[in-house]
Amino acid sequence: MSEIQFYTGENIPLELHKVRIVQKLDLVPVERRAEAINEAGNNTFLLKNKDIFLDMLTDSGVNAMSDRQLAAMMIADDSYAGSATFTRLTDKLEEIFGTKYFLPSHQGRAAENILAMTFVRKGSIIPMNYHFTTTKAHITRLGGYVEEVVIDEGIKITSDHPFKGNFDLGKLKRVFEEKGDRIPFVRIEAGTNLIGGQPLSLENIEAVADMTHSYGKLVVMDASLLQDNLYFIKTREESAKNLSIREITKRISAKMDIIYFSARKLGFARGGGIAIHDEKLYLKMRELVPMFEGFLTYGGMSVREMEAMTVGLEETMDMDVISQGPLFIKYMTDELVKLGVPVVTPAGGLGCHLDATRFIPQVKQEEYPAGALAAAVYIAGGIRGMERGTISEQREEDGSEHLASVELLRLALPRRVFTLSQVKYAIDRIKWLYDHRDLIGGLRFTEEPSSLRFFFGRLSPTSAWQEKLVKAFRNDFKESL
Ligand code: F0G
């Protein structure tokens, strides 16, 4: 992907790859979509793929793979122990991050489990720029607490700050001064998932690491979304613009004690793991891998996926590859801004994020605006997004609702999966919905699990708003799907 200039002046991203394998999609009629979202308890996680046209739920494990990744899968060595596949993967990680040790895990949250079991105790505090759902669940399960120290700008929906994922160094220092003895490590999420894929600057990452080390604590990076963050450092940070992606990656990893990641994102495959510089730290966590994941040289992953990951990590060092996501996301975000639709700005990584609070101000937070908007966008276009608001939070210990600081609908753009015309269709249907936003109402839980309720909870509309939406759609689109 490249910012190639068009003679006519049109400003669109140009793909530097071609499509060689395709998957047929269906677009079911609006009436079926309304039915399907109710069968799914108004929870987009529970929709069936046959009812979905554009699956923008996530970029996790659904990025397009390259011909080289597929080719590499054919040479996987499936020895239970000591496979050549594992050696190739650890060599690649050492080449990119300079880390000598690697603990494989079946995906990112499994790495989080290992980290939490090793370092988190009752009362522990883990400062981080922002939490991710599974990270927080693992920490709180063991009696620990998350302390968010992102800059104030980070949770402002509209901004022109290039690095909204930055730590507030003043806040971080205060946490160290006041509760330092309870902190086992600081977690840097690069880039942030729940606040719109917003990146951190290289300068901020280095400053956080230096401060943390000055208090004698460990620095842990969640690098699941690092590929987008590398692109943003290269394109938005003046002092980094002459550094190569490899150099930026090395600068970052040199300051980290531990780098863990979901390889469903980083490396465009499926799996995860923990890369470590220091042998003692490696040994501290090692025994948990065969106990919970699988033997030390595969950790629950398929060796084919590990081969694909090795190539994917190499391809992450290529700007043509890692720029595709951010440029498509920027296109979608900028077009929606032009149409007056409220979105998170500036465009970040991962996906385009609609601001449900401003999209449907009539829906109060207790009736889950981001969840309601997810259902409405599906009905309007067969487009599946992910609620990133109050439903994704856990209730407080006393059972009261923990209202999220932002109510977002994330429309993820898995890398190299959608074409520009499909993105244009999504923009068109979202604009239609925005013009009919008054019709949208709220949701209430009918089944609410006590943990990770966003995965399996079921909700129903608080009024007959979905029927009205279908009628309005039929009125405008007649025979069209
Ligand atoms: N950390 C971050 C920043 C993530 O985005 C994810 C997953 C994980 C950890 C957990 O990794 O899924 O491999 O177990 N994010 C996915 C998403 C689920 O849709 O954003 P995992």
XYZ file of C-alpha atoms and ligand atoms in Angstrom:
502
model
C 0.000 0.000 0.000
C 1.322 3.331 -0.892
C 0.299 6.948 -0.956
C 0.659 7.123 -4.731
C -0.532 10.415 -6.165
C -3.439 10.263 -8.639
C -3.323 12.549 -11.714
C -7.029 13.432 -11.293
C -6.380 14.491 -7.730
C -8.504 11.744 -6.198
C -7.214 10.832 -2.765
C -7.492 7.074 -2.323
C -5.100 4.415 -1.071
C -3.542 2.176 -3.728
C -3.030 -1.504 -2.984
C 0.432 -2.935 -3.616
C -0.796 -6.516 -3.699
C -3.212 -8.522 -5.810
C -5.984 -10.881 -4.749
C -5.427 -14.518 -5.663
C -7.919 -16.394 -3.500
C -11.436 -15.127 -2.828
C -14.329 -16.114 -0.605
C -17.921 -15.718 -1.821
C -20.046 -13.428 0.326
C -23.829 -13.202 0.642
C -25.858 -10.139 1.454
C -29.142 -11.265 3.010
C -32.231 -8.970 2.881
C -32.813 -6.385 5.596
C -35.769 -8.367 7.007
C -33.518 -11.392 7.533
C -30.857 -9.164 9.095
C -33.340 -7.882 11.674
C -34.341 -11.479 12.417
C -30.729 -12.650 12.629
C -29.656 -9.962 15.103
C -32.522 -10.963 17.376
C -31.638 -14.639 17.112
C -28.171 -13.500 18.201
C -29.535 -11.691 21.274
C -28.452 -8.370 19.745
C -24.886 -9.420 20.370
C -22.789 -9.328 17.187
C -20.489 -12.036 18.607
C -23.428 -14.436 18.366
C -24.283 -13.765 14.695
C -23.643 -16.555 12.202
C -21.261 -15.828 9.355
C -23.826 -16.887 6.722
C -25.877 -13.811 7.683
C -22.926 -11.396 7.480
C -21.797 -9.429 4.438
C -18.819 -7.418 5.726
C -17.318 -8.926 8.846
C -15.694 -6.000 10.622
C -15.913 -7.609 14.057
C -12.178 -7.879 14.445
C -8.824 -8.126 12.722
C -7.924 -11.040 14.973
C -6.868 -14.130 13.031
C -8.728 -12.938 9.921
C -6.113 -10.906 8.088
C -5.346 -11.998 4.530
C -2.209 -14.084 4.357
C 0.483 -13.703 1.737
C 1.551 -16.299 -0.819
C 4.834 -16.590 1.068
C 3.061 -17.301 4.340
C 0.987 -20.030 2.711
C 4.092 -21.504 1.086
C 5.921 -21.517 4.421
C 3.102 -23.508 6.009
C 3.987 -26.404 3.721
C 7.456 -26.820 5.217
C 6.327 -26.948 8.838
C 8.193 -29.439 10.999
C 5.723 -31.043 13.360
C 8.115 -32.754 15.763
C 6.617 -32.555 19.241
C 9.860 -31.228 20.696
C 12.679 -29.243 19.148
C 11.070 -28.616 15.763
C 12.896 -26.616 13.100
C 9.731 -24.522 12.873
C 10.224 -23.292 16.439
C 13.869 -22.467 15.742
C 12.907 -20.448 12.665
C 10.338 -18.522 14.701
C 12.638 -17.765 17.630
C 15.435 -16.773 15.237
C 13.081 -14.317 13.526
C 11.999 -12.869 16.873
C 15.623 -12.490 17.903
C 16.414 -10.793 14.583
C 13.535 -8.327 14.960
C 13.379 -7.753 18.735
C 16.837 -8.873 19.819
C 15.170 -11.210 22.367
C 16.977 -14.458 23.170
C 14.050 -16.364 24.702
C 10.525 -17.110 23.553
C 7.621 -18.779 25.302
C 4.936 -19.810 22.817
C 1.262 -19.660 23.764
C -1.896 -20.541 21.872
C -2.934 -16.884 21.602
C -2.445 -13.477 23.219
C -4.651 -13.971 26.261
C -2.813 -17.173 27.113
C 0.381 -15.113 27.296
C -1.519 -12.710 29.578
C -2.521 -15.624 31.776
C 1.119 -16.690 32.144
C 2.227 -13.139 32.937
C -0.574 -12.601 35.436
C 0.027 -15.933 37.183
C 3.723 -15.137 37.479
C 3.557 -11.526 38.616
C 0.081 -10.577 39.872
C -0.917 -11.094 43.505
C -3.926 -9.917 45.521
C -3.630 -6.125 45.730
C -1.098 -5.773 42.878
C -1.430 -2.672 40.746
C -0.565 -2.742 37.056
C -0.268 0.717 35.529
C -0.932 0.836 31.791
C -1.866 3.397 29.184
C -5.181 1.607 28.694
C -6.551 -1.829 29.486
C -7.679 -4.492 27.070
C -10.613 -6.737 28.059
C -8.716 -10.014 28.408
C -5.745 -8.303 30.090
C -7.945 -6.791 32.748
C -9.866 -10.036 33.266
C -6.624 -11.943 33.971
C -5.349 -9.290 36.375
C -8.590 -8.854 38.312
C -9.192 -12.622 38.462
C -6.073 -12.828 40.643
C -7.069 -9.875 42.821
C -4.977 -7.256 41.034
C -6.004 -3.815 39.828
C -5.508 -1.944 36.587
C -4.470 1.717 36.830
C -4.994 3.619 33.590
C -2.517 6.423 33.037
C -3.207 7.442 29.467
C -3.017 11.163 28.625
C -6.351 13.011 29.010
C -6.436 13.492 25.249
C -6.535 9.686 24.888
C -10.183 9.428 25.821
C -11.245 12.545 23.944
C -13.152 11.289 20.937
C -12.151 14.054 18.557
C -8.646 15.314 18.627
C -5.734 16.009 16.377
C -3.189 14.563 18.810
C -1.026 12.158 16.770
C -0.280 9.900 19.771
C -3.425 9.607 21.860
C -2.180 6.316 23.312
C 0.698 8.046 25.149
C 1.182 7.629 28.882
C 0.752 10.675 31.075
C 4.202 10.628 32.676
C 3.035 12.806 35.585
C 0.226 10.382 36.413
C 2.576 7.421 36.098
C 5.077 9.039 38.454
C 2.299 9.663 41.003
C 1.265 5.993 40.885
C 4.888 4.982 41.504
C 5.227 7.462 44.384
C 1.946 6.515 46.044
C 1.665 2.780 45.388
C 5.043 1.746 43.978
C 5.461 -1.232 46.320
C 2.340 -2.859 44.858
C 3.503 -2.587 41.235
C 5.149 -5.681 39.691
C 5.300 -4.259 36.148
C 4.057 -1.519 33.866
C 2.197 -2.613 30.756
C 2.501 -0.630 27.540
C -0.192 -1.381 24.983
C 1.120 -0.375 21.562
C -1.242 0.663 20.088
C -4.278 0.842 22.233
C -7.244 -1.308 21.335
C -10.197 0.024 23.312
C -9.636 3.731 22.697
C -9.586 3.476 18.948
C -6.306 1.875 17.937
C -4.446 5.024 18.977
C -0.629 4.796 18.982
C 2.139 5.879 21.372
C 5.195 7.788 20.256
C 8.659 6.268 20.386
C 9.674 9.108 22.690
C 6.857 8.276 25.129
C 7.607 4.546 25.058
C 11.250 5.215 25.878
C 10.381 7.697 28.635
C 7.909 5.267 30.256
C 10.495 2.494 30.162
C 13.197 4.717 31.677
C 10.913 5.901 34.485
C 9.739 2.369 35.234
C 13.306 1.087 35.360
C 14.327 3.962 37.619
C 11.807 2.566 40.139
C 13.263 -0.921 39.653
C 10.144 -2.333 37.970
C 9.652 -4.375 34.824
C 8.373 -3.006 31.530
C 6.033 -5.278 29.590
C 4.793 -4.454 26.116
C 1.618 -5.823 24.611
C 2.737 -5.742 20.968
C -0.447 -7.202 19.476
C -1.087 -4.005 17.520
C 2.544 -3.011 17.124
C 2.465 -3.122 13.310
C 0.072 -0.154 13.175
C 2.010 1.655 15.890
C 5.265 1.256 13.937
C 3.609 2.823 10.899
C 2.394 5.781 12.979
C 5.801 6.354 14.581
C 7.418 6.359 11.144
C 4.839 8.716 9.593
C 3.864 10.983 12.505
C 6.978 11.371 14.658
C 9.424 13.906 13.292
C 12.449 12.465 15.085
C 11.730 8.951 13.780
C 11.081 9.709 10.148
C 14.568 8.780 9.041
C 14.594 5.531 10.977
C 13.664 2.286 9.227
C 10.830 0.127 10.614
C 13.482 -2.336 11.747
C 15.379 0.385 13.585
C 12.227 1.650 15.295
C 11.337 -1.899 16.337
C 14.826 -2.428 17.778
C 14.746 0.882 19.641
C 11.450 -0.137 21.263
C 12.395 -3.696 22.097
C 15.742 -2.681 23.587
C 13.829 -0.887 26.363
C 11.382 -3.702 27.109
C 11.894 -6.531 29.565
C 9.067 -8.588 28.121
C 7.179 -8.340 24.820
C 4.042 -10.430 24.454
C 1.626 -10.505 21.579
C -1.356 -12.010 19.913
C -0.077 -13.436 16.629
C -3.660 -13.313 15.431
C -2.748 -9.659 14.891
C 1.039 -9.222 14.913
C 2.428 -11.596 12.288
C -0.922 -12.086 10.487
C -1.385 -15.691 11.612
C -2.881 -17.386 14.686
C -1.072 -17.878 17.960
C 0.910 -15.819 20.428
C 3.763 -15.768 22.834
C 6.178 -13.967 25.093
C 9.604 -12.756 23.938
C 12.109 -12.115 26.711
C 15.653 -10.722 26.905
C 16.661 -12.093 30.283
C 17.135 -15.754 31.127
C 15.989 -15.402 34.749
C 12.669 -13.899 33.693
C 12.274 -16.639 31.098
C 12.864 -19.331 33.694
C 10.362 -17.716 36.047
C 7.546 -18.210 33.539
C 8.725 -21.276 31.651
C 6.994 -24.071 33.548
C 3.554 -22.570 32.974
C 3.832 -23.200 29.225
C 3.875 -27.019 29.243
C 1.316 -26.961 32.064
C -1.305 -24.823 30.320
C -0.346 -24.442 26.642
C 1.678 -27.303 25.231
C 5.304 -28.288 25.032
C 7.860 -25.482 24.999
C 8.439 -25.612 21.252
C 4.832 -25.145 20.148
C 2.802 -23.868 23.140
C -0.573 -24.956 21.762
C 0.009 -23.504 18.313
C -0.125 -25.378 15.047
C 3.368 -25.560 13.548
C 1.878 -24.358 10.247
C 0.663 -21.207 11.905
C 4.091 -20.754 13.466
C 5.700 -20.862 10.020
C 3.153 -18.351 8.730
C 3.885 -16.160 11.742
C 7.623 -16.200 11.075
C 7.035 -14.917 7.549
C 4.341 -12.521 8.788
C 6.776 -11.010 11.287
C 9.282 -10.470 8.496
C 6.567 -8.844 6.359
C 5.708 -6.561 9.298
C 9.031 -4.846 8.669
C 7.757 -3.759 5.212
C 5.975 -0.377 5.019
C 4.017 -1.507 1.932
C 2.480 -4.219 4.104
C 1.873 -2.401 7.374
C 0.566 0.801 5.801
C -2.461 -0.919 4.230
C -4.516 -1.033 7.438
C -3.897 2.555 8.601
C -4.436 3.995 5.089
C -7.766 2.183 4.585
C -8.854 3.171 8.099
C -7.896 6.782 7.399
C -9.887 6.728 4.159
C -12.998 5.381 5.886
C -12.657 7.759 8.850
C -12.039 10.852 6.719
C -14.994 10.080 4.415
C -17.322 9.637 7.396
C -16.073 12.925 8.890
C -16.879 14.647 5.566
C -20.425 13.236 5.803
C -20.797 14.570 9.346
C -20.838 11.134 11.008
C -19.237 11.176 14.508
C -16.081 9.053 14.565
C -12.901 8.826 16.607
C -10.217 11.140 15.258
C -7.505 11.117 14.251
C -7.869 7.768 12.476
C -5.855 5.136 14.340
C -5.039 1.509 13.676
C -7.201 -1.607 13.880
C -10.399 -0.074 12.470
C -12.713 2.869 12.128
C -14.545 3.721 15.339
C -18.016 5.275 15.401
C -18.828 7.427 18.421
C -22.141 6.064 19.663
C -22.501 8.816 22.282
C -22.835 11.480 19.604
C -24.402 9.210 16.965
C -27.420 8.377 19.158
C -27.450 10.829 22.086
C -31.060 9.814 22.811
C -29.885 6.391 24.061
C -28.701 6.676 27.646
C -25.541 4.876 28.688
C -27.453 2.384 30.853
C -29.151 1.232 27.634
C -25.839 0.562 25.901
C -25.536 2.985 22.963
C -22.521 1.213 21.431
C -24.336 -2.136 21.544
C -27.479 -0.592 20.058
C -25.443 1.015 17.281
C -23.769 -2.341 16.536
C -27.215 -3.916 16.049
C -28.392 -0.974 13.917
C -25.311 -1.008 11.632
C -25.807 -4.725 11.090
C -29.462 -4.224 10.185
C -28.610 -1.313 7.872
C -25.843 -3.030 5.939
C -25.135 -6.607 6.990
C -21.961 -5.144 8.509
C -20.746 -6.701 11.737
C -18.895 -4.421 14.154
C -17.913 -4.847 17.784
C -19.331 -3.029 20.774
C -16.582 -1.233 22.652
C -18.427 0.481 25.457
C -20.269 -0.350 28.659
C -21.236 -3.886 27.608
C -17.493 -4.641 27.277
C -16.945 -3.568 30.907
C -17.462 -5.754 33.953
C -19.915 -4.769 36.677
C -18.440 -3.417 39.941
C -18.068 -5.811 42.864
C -21.324 -4.431 44.352
C -23.175 -5.280 41.109
C -23.522 -1.710 39.883
C -22.893 -0.896 36.254
C -19.373 0.320 35.370
C -20.107 2.927 32.707
C -17.357 2.976 30.073
C -15.435 6.194 29.495
C -16.264 5.952 25.783
C -19.080 4.258 23.834
C -17.608 3.144 20.522
C -18.609 0.851 17.707
C -15.448 -0.597 16.253
C -15.497 -1.464 12.573
C -12.268 -3.388 12.196
C -10.496 -3.533 8.858
C -8.661 -6.849 8.741
C -5.571 -6.264 6.632
C -5.925 -6.694 2.849
C -9.354 -8.355 3.197
C -11.821 -5.735 1.957
C -11.764 -3.796 -1.291
C -12.266 -0.054 -1.487
C -15.762 -0.514 -2.996
C -16.760 -2.573 0.030
C -15.457 0.157 2.311
C -17.460 2.675 0.252
C -20.595 0.530 0.694
C -20.034 0.511 4.466
C -19.661 4.317 4.448
C -22.869 4.634 2.418
C -24.962 2.477 4.774
C -23.556 4.211 7.865
C -24.477 7.587 6.373
C -28.003 6.272 5.688
C -28.242 5.103 9.277
C -26.961 8.433 10.565
C -29.720 10.205 8.645
C -32.214 7.862 10.372
C -30.532 7.910 13.775
C -33.641 9.198 15.544
C -35.199 5.767 15.015
C -32.531 3.942 17.031
C -33.334 2.955 20.625
C -31.549 1.134 23.433
C -30.956 -2.436 24.600
C -31.390 -4.287 27.870
C -29.860 -7.569 29.047
C -32.060 -10.660 28.998
C -29.148 -12.975 29.866
C -26.119 -11.496 31.589
C -23.144 -13.721 32.457
C -21.045 -12.473 35.379
C -17.769 -12.441 33.442
C -16.908 -11.445 29.855
C -20.585 -10.688 29.271
C -19.848 -9.069 25.909
C -18.967 -12.488 24.489
C -22.084 -14.404 25.474
C -24.644 -11.992 26.916
C -28.037 -11.641 25.214
C -30.020 -8.417 24.963
C -33.305 -7.219 23.540
C -34.410 -3.819 22.223
C -36.122 -1.558 24.775
C -38.815 -0.690 22.195
C -39.874 -1.669 18.646
C -37.157 0.518 17.117
C -35.678 -2.214 14.948
C -38.980 -2.809 13.099
C -39.122 0.922 12.370
C -35.584 0.863 11.057
C -36.384 -2.009 8.675
C -39.455 -0.138 7.382
C -37.431 3.028 6.759
C -34.760 1.004 4.953
C -37.344 -0.666 2.692
C -38.841 2.687 1.937
C -35.524 4.076 0.727
C -33.990 1.019 -0.932
C -37.113 -0.678 -2.432
C -35.990 -3.983 -3.965
C -32.346 -3.530 -3.134
C -30.916 -5.688 -0.383
N -3.999 -7.577 23.626
C -4.548 -6.804 22.698
C -4.124 -5.385 22.539
C -5.534 -7.340 21.853
O -6.069 -6.566 20.910
C -5.913 -8.685 22.012
C -6.968 -9.261 21.193
C -5.291 -9.451 23.007
C -4.325 -8.858 23.792
C -5.651 -10.886 23.239
O -5.151 -11.659 22.200
O -7.203 -12.593 21.096
O -4.948 -13.598 20.703
O -6.075 -13.860 22.871
N -7.794 -8.589 20.548
C -8.859 -9.145 19.717
C -9.689 -8.041 19.114
C -9.693 -10.157 20.406
O -10.692 -8.370 18.473
O -9.356 -6.869 19.227
P -5.885 -12.997 21.688
